[in-house]
Short mmCIF file of C-alpha atoms in Angstrom, two decimals:
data_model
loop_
_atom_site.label_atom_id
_atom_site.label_comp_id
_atom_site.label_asym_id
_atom_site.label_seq_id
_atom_site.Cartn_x
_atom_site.Cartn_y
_atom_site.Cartn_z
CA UNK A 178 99.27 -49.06 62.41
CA UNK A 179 99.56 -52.45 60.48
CA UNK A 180 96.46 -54.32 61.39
CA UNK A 181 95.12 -58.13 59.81
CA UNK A 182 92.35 -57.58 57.85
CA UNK A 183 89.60 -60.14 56.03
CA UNK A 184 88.57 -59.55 52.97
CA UNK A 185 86.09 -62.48 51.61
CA UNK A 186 85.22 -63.13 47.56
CA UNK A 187 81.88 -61.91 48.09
CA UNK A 188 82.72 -58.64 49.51
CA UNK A 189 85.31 -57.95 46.56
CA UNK A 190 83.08 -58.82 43.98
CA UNK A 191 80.03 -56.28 45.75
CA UNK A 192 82.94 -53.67 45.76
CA UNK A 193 83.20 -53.55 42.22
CA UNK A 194 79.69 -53.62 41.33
CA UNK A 195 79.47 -50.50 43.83
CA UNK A 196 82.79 -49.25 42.00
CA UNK A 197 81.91 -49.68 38.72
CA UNK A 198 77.72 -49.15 38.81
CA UNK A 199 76.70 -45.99 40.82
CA UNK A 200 79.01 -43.79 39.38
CA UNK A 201 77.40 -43.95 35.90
CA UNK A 202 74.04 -43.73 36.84
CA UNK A 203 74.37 -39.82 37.10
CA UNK A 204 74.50 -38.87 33.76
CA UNK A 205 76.85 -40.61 32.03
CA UNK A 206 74.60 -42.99 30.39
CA UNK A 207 73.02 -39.61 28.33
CA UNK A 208 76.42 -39.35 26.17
CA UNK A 209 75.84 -43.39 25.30
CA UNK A 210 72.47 -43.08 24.32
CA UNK A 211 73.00 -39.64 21.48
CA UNK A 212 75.84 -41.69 19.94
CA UNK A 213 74.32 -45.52 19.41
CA UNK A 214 70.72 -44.11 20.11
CA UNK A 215 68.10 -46.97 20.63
CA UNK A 216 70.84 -49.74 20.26
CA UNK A 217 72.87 -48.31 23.36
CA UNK A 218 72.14 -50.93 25.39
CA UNK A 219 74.94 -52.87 23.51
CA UNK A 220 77.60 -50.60 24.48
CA UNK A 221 79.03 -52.67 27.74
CA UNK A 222 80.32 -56.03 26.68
CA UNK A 223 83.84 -54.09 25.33
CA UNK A 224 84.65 -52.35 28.11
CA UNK A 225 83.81 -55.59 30.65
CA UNK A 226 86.50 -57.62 28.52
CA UNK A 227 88.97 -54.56 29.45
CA UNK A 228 88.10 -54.40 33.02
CA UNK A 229 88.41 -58.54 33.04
CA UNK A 230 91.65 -57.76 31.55
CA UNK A 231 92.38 -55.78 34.29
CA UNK A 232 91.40 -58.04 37.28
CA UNK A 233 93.82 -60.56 35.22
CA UNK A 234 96.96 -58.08 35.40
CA UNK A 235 96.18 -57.61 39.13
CA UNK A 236 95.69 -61.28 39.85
CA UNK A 237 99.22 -61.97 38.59
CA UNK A 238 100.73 -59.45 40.11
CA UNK A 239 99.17 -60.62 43.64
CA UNK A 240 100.83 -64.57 42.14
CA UNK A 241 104.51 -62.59 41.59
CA UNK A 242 104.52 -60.08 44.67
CA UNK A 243 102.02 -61.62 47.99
CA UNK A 244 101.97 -59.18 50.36
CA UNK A 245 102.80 -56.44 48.33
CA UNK A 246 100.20 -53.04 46.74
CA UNK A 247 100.16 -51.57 43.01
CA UNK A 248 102.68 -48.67 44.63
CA UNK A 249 105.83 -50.92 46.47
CA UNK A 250 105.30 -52.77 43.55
CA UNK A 251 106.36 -50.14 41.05
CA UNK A 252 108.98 -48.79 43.56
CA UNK A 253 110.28 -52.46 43.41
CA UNK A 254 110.27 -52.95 39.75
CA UNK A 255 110.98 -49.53 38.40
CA UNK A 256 113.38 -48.01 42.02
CA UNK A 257 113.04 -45.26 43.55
CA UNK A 258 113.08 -42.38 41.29
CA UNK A 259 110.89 -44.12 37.80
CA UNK A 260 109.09 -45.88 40.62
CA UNK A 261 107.84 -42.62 41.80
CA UNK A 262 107.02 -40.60 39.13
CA UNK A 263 104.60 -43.65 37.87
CA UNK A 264 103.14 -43.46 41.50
CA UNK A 265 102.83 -39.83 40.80
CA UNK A 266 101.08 -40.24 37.81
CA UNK A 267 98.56 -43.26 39.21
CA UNK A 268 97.98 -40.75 42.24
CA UNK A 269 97.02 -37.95 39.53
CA UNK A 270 94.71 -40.75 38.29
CA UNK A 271 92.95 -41.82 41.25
CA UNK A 272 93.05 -37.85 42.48
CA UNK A 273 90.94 -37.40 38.57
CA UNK A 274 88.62 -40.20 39.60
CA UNK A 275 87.94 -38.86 43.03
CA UNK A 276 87.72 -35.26 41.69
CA UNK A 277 84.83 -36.51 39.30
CA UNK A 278 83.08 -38.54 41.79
CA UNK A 279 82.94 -35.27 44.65
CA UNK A 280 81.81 -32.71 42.49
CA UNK A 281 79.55 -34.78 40.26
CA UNK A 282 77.89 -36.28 43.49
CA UNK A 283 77.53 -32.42 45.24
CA UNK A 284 76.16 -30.79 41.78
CA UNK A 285 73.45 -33.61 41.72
CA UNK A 286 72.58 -33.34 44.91
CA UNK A 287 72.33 -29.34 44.62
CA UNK A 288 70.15 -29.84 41.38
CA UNK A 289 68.47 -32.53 42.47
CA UNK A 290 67.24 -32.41 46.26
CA UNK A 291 69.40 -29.31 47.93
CA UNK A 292 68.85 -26.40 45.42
CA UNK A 293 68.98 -23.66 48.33
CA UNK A 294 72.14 -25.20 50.05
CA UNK A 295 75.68 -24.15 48.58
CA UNK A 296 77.34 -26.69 46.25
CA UNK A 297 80.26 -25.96 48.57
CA UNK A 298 78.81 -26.81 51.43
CA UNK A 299 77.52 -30.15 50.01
CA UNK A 300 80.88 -30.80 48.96
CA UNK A 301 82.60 -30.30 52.19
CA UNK A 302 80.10 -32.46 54.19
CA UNK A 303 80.85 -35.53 51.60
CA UNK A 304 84.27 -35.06 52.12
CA UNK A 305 83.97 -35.14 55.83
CA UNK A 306 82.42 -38.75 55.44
CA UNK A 307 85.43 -39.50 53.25
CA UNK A 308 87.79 -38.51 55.87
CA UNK A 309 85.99 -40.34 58.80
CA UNK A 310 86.19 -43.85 56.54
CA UNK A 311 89.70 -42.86 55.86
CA UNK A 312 90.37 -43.61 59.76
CA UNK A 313 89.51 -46.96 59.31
CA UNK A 314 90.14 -50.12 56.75
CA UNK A 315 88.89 -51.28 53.86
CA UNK A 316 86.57 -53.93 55.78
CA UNK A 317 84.96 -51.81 57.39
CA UNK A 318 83.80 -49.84 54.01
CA UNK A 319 83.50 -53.51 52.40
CA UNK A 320 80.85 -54.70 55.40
CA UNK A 321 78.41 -51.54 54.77
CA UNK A 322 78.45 -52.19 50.96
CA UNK A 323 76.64 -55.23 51.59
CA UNK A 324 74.43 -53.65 53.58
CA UNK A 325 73.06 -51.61 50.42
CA UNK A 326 74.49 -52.91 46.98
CA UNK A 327 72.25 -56.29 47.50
CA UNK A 328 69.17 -54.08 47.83
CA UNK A 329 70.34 -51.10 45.34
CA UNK A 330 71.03 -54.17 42.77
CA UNK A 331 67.44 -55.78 43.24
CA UNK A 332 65.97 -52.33 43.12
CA UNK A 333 66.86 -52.20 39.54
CA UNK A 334 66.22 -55.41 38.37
CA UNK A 335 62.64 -54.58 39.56
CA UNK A 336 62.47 -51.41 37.81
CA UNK A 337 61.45 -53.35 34.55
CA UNK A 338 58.02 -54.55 36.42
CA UNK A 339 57.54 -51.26 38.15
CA UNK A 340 57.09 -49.29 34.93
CA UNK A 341 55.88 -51.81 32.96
CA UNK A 342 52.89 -49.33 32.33
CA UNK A 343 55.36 -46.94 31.09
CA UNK A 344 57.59 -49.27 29.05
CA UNK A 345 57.12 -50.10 24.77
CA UNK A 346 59.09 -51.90 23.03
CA UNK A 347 58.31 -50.69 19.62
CA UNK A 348 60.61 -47.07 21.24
CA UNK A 349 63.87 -50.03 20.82
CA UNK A 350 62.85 -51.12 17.42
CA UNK A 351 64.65 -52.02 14.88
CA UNK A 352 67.05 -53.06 16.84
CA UNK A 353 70.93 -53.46 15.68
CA UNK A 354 69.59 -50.17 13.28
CA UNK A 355 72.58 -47.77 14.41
CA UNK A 356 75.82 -48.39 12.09
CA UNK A 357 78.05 -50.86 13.64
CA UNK A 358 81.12 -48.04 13.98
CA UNK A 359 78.35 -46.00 16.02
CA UNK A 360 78.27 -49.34 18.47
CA UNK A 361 81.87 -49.02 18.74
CA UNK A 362 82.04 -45.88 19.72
CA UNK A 363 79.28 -46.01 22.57
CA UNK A 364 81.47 -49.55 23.96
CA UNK A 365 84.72 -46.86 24.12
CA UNK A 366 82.65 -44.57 25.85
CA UNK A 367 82.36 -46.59 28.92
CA UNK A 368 86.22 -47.62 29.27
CA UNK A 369 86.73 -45.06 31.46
CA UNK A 370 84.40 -45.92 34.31
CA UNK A 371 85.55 -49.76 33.84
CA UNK A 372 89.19 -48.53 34.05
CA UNK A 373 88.05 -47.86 37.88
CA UNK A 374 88.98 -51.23 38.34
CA UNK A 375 92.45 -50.27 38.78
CA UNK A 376 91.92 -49.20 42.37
CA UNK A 377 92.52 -52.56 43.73
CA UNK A 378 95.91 -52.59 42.98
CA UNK A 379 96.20 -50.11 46.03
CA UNK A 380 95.27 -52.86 48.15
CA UNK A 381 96.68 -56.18 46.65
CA UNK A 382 98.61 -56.85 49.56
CA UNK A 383 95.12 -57.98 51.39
CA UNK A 384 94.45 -60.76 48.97
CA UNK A 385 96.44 -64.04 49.28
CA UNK A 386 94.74 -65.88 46.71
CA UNK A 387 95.10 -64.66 43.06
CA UNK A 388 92.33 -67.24 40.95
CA UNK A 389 89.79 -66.19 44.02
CA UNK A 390 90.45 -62.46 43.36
CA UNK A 391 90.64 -62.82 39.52
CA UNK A 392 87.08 -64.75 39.98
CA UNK A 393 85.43 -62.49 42.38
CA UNK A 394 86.45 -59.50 40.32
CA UNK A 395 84.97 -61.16 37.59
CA UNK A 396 81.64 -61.89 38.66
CA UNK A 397 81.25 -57.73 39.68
CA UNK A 398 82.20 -57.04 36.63
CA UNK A 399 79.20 -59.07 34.91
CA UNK A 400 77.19 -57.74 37.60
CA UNK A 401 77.83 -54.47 36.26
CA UNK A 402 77.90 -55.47 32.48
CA UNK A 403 74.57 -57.43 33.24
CA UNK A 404 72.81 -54.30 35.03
CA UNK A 405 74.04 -51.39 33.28
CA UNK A 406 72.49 -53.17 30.23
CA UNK A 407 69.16 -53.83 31.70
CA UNK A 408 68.66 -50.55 32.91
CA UNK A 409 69.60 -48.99 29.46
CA UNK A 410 67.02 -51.46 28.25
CA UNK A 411 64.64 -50.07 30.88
CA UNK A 412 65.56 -46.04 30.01
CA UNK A 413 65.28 -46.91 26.17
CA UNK A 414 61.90 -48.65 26.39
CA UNK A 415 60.20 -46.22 28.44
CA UNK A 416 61.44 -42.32 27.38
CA UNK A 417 63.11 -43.81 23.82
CA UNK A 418 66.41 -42.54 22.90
CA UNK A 419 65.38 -38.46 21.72
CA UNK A 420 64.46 -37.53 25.21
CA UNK A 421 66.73 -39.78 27.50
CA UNK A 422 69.67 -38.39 25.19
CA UNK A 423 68.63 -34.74 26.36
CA UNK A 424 68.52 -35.73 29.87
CA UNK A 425 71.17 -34.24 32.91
CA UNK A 426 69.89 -37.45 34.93
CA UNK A 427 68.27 -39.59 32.99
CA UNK A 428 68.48 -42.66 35.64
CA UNK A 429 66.80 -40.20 38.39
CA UNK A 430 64.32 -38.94 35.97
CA UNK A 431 62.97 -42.64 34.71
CA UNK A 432 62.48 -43.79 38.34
CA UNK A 433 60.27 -40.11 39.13
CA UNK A 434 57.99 -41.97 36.17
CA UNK A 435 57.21 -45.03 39.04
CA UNK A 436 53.61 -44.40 40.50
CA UNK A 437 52.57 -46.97 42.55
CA UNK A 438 49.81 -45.53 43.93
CA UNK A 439 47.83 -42.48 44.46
CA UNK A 440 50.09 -41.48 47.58
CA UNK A 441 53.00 -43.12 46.88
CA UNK A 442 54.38 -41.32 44.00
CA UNK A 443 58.30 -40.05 45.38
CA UNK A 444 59.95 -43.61 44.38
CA UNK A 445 62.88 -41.65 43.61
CA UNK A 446 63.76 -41.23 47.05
CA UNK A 447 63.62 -44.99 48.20
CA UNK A 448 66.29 -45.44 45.33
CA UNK A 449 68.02 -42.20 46.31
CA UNK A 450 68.43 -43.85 49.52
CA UNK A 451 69.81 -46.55 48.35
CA UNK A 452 71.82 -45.12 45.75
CA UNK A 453 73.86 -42.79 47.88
CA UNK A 454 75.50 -44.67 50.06
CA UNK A 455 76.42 -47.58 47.65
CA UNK A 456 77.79 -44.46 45.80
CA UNK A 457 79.89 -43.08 48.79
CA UNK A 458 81.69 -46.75 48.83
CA UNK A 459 82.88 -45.93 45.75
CA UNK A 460 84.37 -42.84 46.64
CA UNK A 461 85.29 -44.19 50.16
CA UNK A 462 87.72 -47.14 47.94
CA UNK A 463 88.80 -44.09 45.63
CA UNK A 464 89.72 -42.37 49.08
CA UNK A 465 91.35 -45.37 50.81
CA UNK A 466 93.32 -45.75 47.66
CA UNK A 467 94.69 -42.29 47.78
CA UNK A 468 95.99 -42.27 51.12
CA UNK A 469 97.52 -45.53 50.40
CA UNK A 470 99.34 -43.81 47.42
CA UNK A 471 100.28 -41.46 49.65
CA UNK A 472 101.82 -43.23 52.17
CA UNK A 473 104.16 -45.40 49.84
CA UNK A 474 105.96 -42.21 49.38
CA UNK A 475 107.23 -41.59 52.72
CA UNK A 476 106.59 -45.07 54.06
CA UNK A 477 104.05 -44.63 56.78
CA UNK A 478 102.85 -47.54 58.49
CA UNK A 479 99.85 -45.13 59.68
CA UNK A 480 98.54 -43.60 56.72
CA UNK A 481 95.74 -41.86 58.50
CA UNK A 482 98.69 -39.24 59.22
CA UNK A 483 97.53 -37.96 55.66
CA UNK A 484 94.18 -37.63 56.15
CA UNK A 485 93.18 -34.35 57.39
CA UNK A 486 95.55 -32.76 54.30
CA UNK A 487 93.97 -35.32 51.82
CA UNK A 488 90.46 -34.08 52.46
CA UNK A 489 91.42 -30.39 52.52
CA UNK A 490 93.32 -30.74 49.30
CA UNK A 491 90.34 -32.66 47.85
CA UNK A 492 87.86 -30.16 48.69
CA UNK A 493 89.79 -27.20 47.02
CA UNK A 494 91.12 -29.54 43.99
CA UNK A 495 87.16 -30.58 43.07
CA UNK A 496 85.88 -27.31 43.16
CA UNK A 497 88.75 -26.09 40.91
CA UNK A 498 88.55 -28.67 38.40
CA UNK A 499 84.98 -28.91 37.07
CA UNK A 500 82.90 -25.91 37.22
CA UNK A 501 80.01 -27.24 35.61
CA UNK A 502 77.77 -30.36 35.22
CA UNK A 503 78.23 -30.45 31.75
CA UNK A 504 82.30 -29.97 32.00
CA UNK A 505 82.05 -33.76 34.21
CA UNK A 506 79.52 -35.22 31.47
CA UNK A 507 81.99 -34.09 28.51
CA UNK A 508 85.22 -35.77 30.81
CA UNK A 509 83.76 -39.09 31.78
CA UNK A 510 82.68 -39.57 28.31
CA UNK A 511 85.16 -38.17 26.14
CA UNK A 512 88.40 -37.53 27.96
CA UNK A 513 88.40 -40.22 30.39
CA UNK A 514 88.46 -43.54 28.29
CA UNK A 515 91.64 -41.73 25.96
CA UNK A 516 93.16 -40.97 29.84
CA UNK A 517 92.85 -44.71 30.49
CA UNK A 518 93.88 -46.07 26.91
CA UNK A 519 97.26 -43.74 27.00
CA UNK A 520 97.89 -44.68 30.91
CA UNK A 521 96.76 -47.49 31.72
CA UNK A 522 97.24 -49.91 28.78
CA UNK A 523 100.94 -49.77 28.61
CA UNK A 524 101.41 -49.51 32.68
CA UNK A 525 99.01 -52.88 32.49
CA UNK A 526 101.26 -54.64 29.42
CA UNK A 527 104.21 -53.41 31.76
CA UNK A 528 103.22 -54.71 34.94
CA UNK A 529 102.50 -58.07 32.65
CA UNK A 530 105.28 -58.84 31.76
CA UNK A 531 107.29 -57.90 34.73
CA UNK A 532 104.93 -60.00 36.69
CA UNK A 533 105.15 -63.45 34.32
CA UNK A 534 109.08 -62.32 34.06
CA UNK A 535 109.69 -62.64 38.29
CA UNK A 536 110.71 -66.69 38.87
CA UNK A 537 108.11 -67.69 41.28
CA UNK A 538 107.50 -71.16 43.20
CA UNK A 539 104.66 -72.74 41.77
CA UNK A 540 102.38 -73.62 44.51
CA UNK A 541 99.48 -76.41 44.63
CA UNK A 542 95.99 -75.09 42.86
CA UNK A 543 92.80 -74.08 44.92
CA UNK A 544 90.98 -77.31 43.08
CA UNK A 545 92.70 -80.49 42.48
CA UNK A 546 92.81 -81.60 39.13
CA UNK A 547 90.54 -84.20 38.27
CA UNK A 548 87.87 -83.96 40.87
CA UNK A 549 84.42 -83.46 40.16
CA UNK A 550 84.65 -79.76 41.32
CA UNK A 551 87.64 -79.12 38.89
CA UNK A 552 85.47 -80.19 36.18
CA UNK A 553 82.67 -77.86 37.36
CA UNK A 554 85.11 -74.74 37.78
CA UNK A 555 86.54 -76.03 33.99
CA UNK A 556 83.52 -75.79 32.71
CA UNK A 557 82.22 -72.08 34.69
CA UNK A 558 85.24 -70.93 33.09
CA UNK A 559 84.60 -71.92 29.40
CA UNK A 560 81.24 -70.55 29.46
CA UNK A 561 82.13 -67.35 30.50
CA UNK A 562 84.49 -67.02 27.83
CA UNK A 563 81.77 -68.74 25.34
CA UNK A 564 79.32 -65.98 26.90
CA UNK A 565 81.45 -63.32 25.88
CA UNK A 566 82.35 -64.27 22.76
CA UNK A 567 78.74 -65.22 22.33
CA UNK A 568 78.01 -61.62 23.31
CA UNK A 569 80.04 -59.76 20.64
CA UNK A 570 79.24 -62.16 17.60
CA UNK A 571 75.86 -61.56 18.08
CA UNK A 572 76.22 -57.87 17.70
CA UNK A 573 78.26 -58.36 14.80
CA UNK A 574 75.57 -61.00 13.34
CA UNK A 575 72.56 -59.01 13.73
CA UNK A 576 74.55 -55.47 12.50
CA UNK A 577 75.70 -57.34 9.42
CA UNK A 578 72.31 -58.52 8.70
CA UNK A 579 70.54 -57.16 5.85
CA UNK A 580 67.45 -58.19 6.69
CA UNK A 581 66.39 -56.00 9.37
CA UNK A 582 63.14 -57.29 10.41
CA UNK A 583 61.70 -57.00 13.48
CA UNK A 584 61.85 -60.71 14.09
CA UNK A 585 65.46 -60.71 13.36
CA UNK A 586 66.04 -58.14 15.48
CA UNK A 587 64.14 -59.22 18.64
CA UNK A 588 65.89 -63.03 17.71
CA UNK A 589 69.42 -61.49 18.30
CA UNK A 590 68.63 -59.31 21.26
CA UNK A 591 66.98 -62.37 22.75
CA UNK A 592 70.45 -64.26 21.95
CA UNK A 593 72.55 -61.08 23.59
CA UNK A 594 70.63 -61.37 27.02
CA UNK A 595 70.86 -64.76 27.48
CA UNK A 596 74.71 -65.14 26.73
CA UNK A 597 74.94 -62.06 29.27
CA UNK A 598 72.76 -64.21 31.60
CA UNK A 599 75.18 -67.05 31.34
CA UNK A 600 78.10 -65.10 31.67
CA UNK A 601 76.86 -63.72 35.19
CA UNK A 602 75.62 -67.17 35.96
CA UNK A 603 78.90 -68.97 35.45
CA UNK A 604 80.90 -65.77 36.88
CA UNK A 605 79.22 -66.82 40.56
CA UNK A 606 79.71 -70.72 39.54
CA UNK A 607 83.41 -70.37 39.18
CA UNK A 608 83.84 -67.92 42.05
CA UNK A 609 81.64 -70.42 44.15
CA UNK A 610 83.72 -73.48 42.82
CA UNK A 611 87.38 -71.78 44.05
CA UNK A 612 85.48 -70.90 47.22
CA UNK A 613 84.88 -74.43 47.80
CA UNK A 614 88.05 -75.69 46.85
CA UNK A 615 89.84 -73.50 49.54
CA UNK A 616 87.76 -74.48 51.79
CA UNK A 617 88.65 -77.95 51.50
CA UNK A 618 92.33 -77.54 51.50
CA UNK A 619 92.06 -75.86 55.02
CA UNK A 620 93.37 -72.60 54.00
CA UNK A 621 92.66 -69.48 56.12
CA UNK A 622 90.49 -67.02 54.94
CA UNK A 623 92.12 -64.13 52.48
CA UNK A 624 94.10 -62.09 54.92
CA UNK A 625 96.60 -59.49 54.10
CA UNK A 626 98.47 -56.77 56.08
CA UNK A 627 96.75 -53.55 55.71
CA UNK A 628 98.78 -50.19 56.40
CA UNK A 629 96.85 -47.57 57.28
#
């Protein structure tokens, strides 16, 4: 069934926060925190330049091939038979991220909150959901993620004031202590999870625009930067890095330390709530993307045809593949980001090239060149890049210093926070700005035709 389906900026860029975010708060962020210890909360900027550098690939892709997904794509490009054994091999990727995602969600709920029910069980019930979104698009999925990832977002930026009882700064000091190769380590760590970003390409033929995606990919992907480092900041200040480095869960664990009040002291859940279905987006996408993979094989125009055998093959798959909670902590953090430097760095510099190779009609801009609002989006767009660049010399700056102070070291952490401020700040500016400027040129909203 090939149905029209909207899309808007806003939605795309909540889908990667939701992507990117919930999946690490499970454990992941333990493995960070025993290798840069009390200066892990400097271990995102690197891996939000490669997921930017992602979002930049896919853009100009959706420039060189409208109307087309990641998968026709590389059947176009590479034929028939290279075509589909790199299909193959970005299906055994997504089928990894999905198989990480279903057992990792069923083992913490079976620790967590179902300890008498079967992790089977749990695991079969997710996949159900899965299966019922699969019937449908990805709008639908995209319209209940801003039901929760607005609140689940707000939630943590208020988990600063809600342990502020709990929280010392003097557990983060000195800061910029660890070596600098031990801060390089913890930003490879988290190239893995970034590398999620890849997804989208199963569903570039729904975006018409390629700036508006580029920019709305963007600004998620200083959501997450922003947030992951906040709440890092958070975990540090309150537990310091010895115990939140021993920790299965350390996320769920620092929220049980909120107590409001005498009789309300289960916090945990109202995030839990929250948590868990922003979370079963991200699988949902990682599902959608799947069957889309899928389909390009046999060219289905009704991909829910796969389904049912999807599901069933995911159940038995993520049961198979990671026994244990520790095996998933060990992958995400060690395997997964050399999975994603040996896959999907030269499939990205291939698609590159191929894209900026195809001849292509070169079409009038989203913003008019010198208008006031091309100035604006100019200027959104040079201080995100000053942000980030701001970002990473001030690690280097404070790690070089010798003199490691406690005035130098709250000075550059200061510095680091407010260029990640600005780089969220002009991330929205510059999605805003191309917003406007297709609004004023009359163009339909970002409409694509989705097969499934």
């Amino acid at each position: 069934m090939i149905h029209k389906q909207v899309v808007n900026h806003r939605q795309i860029a909540w889908l990667v926060g939701s992507l990117l975010m919930t999946g690490m708060m499970i454990s992941f962020l333990r493995s960070v925190v025993q290798v840069a210890k009390m200066d892990a909360w400097f271990s995102q900027i690197v891996p939000a330049c490669y997921a930017l550098l992602v979002a930049y690939v896919l853009a100009e892709l959706v420039r060189a091939y409208p109307g087309k997904n990641l998968f026709e794509i590389m059947f176009i490009i590479c034929g028939k038979w290279i075509g589909g054994v790199v299909n193959g091999l970005l299906l055994f990727y997504i089928w990894v991220i999905l198989a990480l995602d279903i057992k990792g969600a069923a083992d913490f709920l079976h620790i967590s909150l179902l300890p008498q029910t079967p992790v089977e069980i749990i695991l079969l019930v997710f996949v159900l959901v899965l299966m019922y979104y699969g019937k449908t698009s990805l709008e639908v999925a995209a319209r209940v993620n801003e039901i929760y990832f607005p609140a689940y977002f707000i939630m943590y930026l208020l988990l600063y004031f809600l342990l502020m009882n709990e929280y010392s700064i003097e557990r983060l000091e000195p800061i910029l202590s660890t070596s600098l190769e031990r801060i390089a380590v913890s930003n490879l760590l988290p190239l893995g999870v970034y590398g999620d970003v890849l997804l989208f390409g199963a569903f570039l033929h729904a975006s018409s625009e390629s700036r508006l995606l580029f920019a709305a990919m963007k600004h998620g992907i200083m959501i997450v930067c922003f947030t992951t480092t906040i709440a890092l900041l958070i975990l540090l200040g309150v537990m310091g890095y010895v115990i939140a480095g021993r920790l299965n869960f350390p996320i769920y664990i620092l929220v049980q330390q909120i107590h409001l009040t005498d009789f309300l002291d289960r916090v945990e859940m109202i995030l839990f709530s929250l948590w868990f279905p922003a979370f079963s987006m991200k699988a949902i996408f990682a599902y959608m993307a799947f069957l889309v993979g899928v389909g390009s094989f046999g060219g289905q125009l009704h991909y829910n045809t796969f389904n049912a055998p999807s599901g069933c093959f995911l159940v038995v798959t993520s049961l198979l593949a990671f026994s244990k909670v520790s095996d998933i902590d060990q992958f995400i953090s060690y395997s997964f980001p050399l999975l994603v430097l040996l896959f999907q760095v030269p499939l990205l510099l291939f698609l590159l090239i191929a894209a900026r190779r195809k001849k292509r009609e070169a079409g009038q801009g989203l913003i008019p060149k010198g208008t006031k609002l091309h100035r604006f989006y100019r200027l959104m767009v040079w201080g995100g890049v000053i942000s980030l660049a701001g970002c990473i010399l001030t690690i280097l700056i404070g790690a070089l210093l010798r003199d490691k102070s406690p005035a130098s070291g709250m000075a550059t952490a200061i510095a680091y926070v407010c260029f990640l401020v600005i780089g969220l700040l002009t991330s929205y500016g510059e999605m805003q700005a191309l917003n406007h400027g297709k609004q004023r040129l009359g163009r339909p909203k970002q409409q694509g035709k989705f097969r499934q």
